[in-house]
Coordinates of C-alpha atoms in Angstrom, one line a residue:
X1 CA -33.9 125.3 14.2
X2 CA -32.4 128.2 13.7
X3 CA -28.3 129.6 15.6
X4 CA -30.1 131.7 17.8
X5 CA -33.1 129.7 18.8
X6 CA -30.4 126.7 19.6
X7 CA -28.1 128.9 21.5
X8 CA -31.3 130.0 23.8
X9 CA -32.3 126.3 24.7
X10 CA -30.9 124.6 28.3
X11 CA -27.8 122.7 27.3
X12 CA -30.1 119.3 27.9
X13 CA -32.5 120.4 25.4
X14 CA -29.6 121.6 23.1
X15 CA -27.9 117.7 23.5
X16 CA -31.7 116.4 22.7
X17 CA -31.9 118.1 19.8
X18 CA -28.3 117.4 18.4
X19 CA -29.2 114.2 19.1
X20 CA -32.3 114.1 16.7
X21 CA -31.3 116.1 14.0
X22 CA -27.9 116.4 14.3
X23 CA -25.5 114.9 11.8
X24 CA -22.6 113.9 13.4
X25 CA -18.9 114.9 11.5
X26 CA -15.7 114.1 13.9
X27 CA -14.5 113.2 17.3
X28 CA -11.3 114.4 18.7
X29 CA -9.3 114.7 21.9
X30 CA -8.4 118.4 22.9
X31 CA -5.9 117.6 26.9
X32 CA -8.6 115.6 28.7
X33 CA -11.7 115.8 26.8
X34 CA -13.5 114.5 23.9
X35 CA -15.2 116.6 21.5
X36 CA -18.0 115.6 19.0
X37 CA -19.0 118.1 16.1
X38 CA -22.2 118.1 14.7
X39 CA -23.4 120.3 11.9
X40 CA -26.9 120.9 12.6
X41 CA -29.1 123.5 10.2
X42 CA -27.5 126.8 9.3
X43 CA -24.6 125.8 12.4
X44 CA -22.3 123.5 14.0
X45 CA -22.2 122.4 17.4
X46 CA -19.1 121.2 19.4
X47 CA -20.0 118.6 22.0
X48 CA -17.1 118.0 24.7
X49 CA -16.9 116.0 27.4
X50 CA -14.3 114.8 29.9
X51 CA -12.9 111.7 28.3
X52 CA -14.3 108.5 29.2
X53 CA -17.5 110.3 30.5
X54 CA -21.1 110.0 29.2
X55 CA -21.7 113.5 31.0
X56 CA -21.9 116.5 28.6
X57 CA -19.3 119.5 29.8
X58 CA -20.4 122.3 27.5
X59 CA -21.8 122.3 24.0
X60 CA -19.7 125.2 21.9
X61 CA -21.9 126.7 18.9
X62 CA -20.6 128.4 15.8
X63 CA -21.3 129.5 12.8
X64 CA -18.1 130.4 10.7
X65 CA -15.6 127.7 8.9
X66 CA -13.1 129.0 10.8
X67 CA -14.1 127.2 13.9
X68 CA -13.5 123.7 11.5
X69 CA -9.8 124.2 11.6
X70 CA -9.1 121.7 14.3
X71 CA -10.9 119.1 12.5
X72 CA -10.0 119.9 8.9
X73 CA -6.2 118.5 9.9
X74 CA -7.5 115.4 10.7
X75 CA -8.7 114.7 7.3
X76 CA -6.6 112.1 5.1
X77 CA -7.4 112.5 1.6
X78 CA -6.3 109.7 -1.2
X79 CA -3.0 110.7 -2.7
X80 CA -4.4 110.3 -6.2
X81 CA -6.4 113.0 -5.3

């Protein structure tokens, strides 16, 4: 599925389908939510959700590596590297 077809689906069909063919990357807190990133065909998907609650708040879709940013700092790299 392509950005465009994804951005036009109900947000339930849009969690289904993360949920099948999603590939989950990260988690992180952002105030009082969690957020999940999936990258998901030519996109990625941004799953948040109040924290502690199985209930879906909104599901943010991009497209540009800009929008990785937040997650990127979380990434620890061996020193040797």
């Amino acid at each position: 599925m392509n950005f465009a077809a994804f951005k036009d689906l109900h947000q339930r069909r849009q969690a289904e389908h993360l949920a099948r063919h999603g590939h989950r990357l990260a988690e992180r807190r952002e105030d009082s939510c969690e957020l999940t990133l999936y990258a998901v065909g030519d996109f990625y998907a941004e799953v948040w959700r109040s924290c502690g609650e199985d209930a879906i708040l909104f599901i943010h879709v991009f497209q540009k590596p800009a929008g990785l940013g937040d997650y990127l700092k979380l990434v620890k790299l061996p020193e040797e590297l």
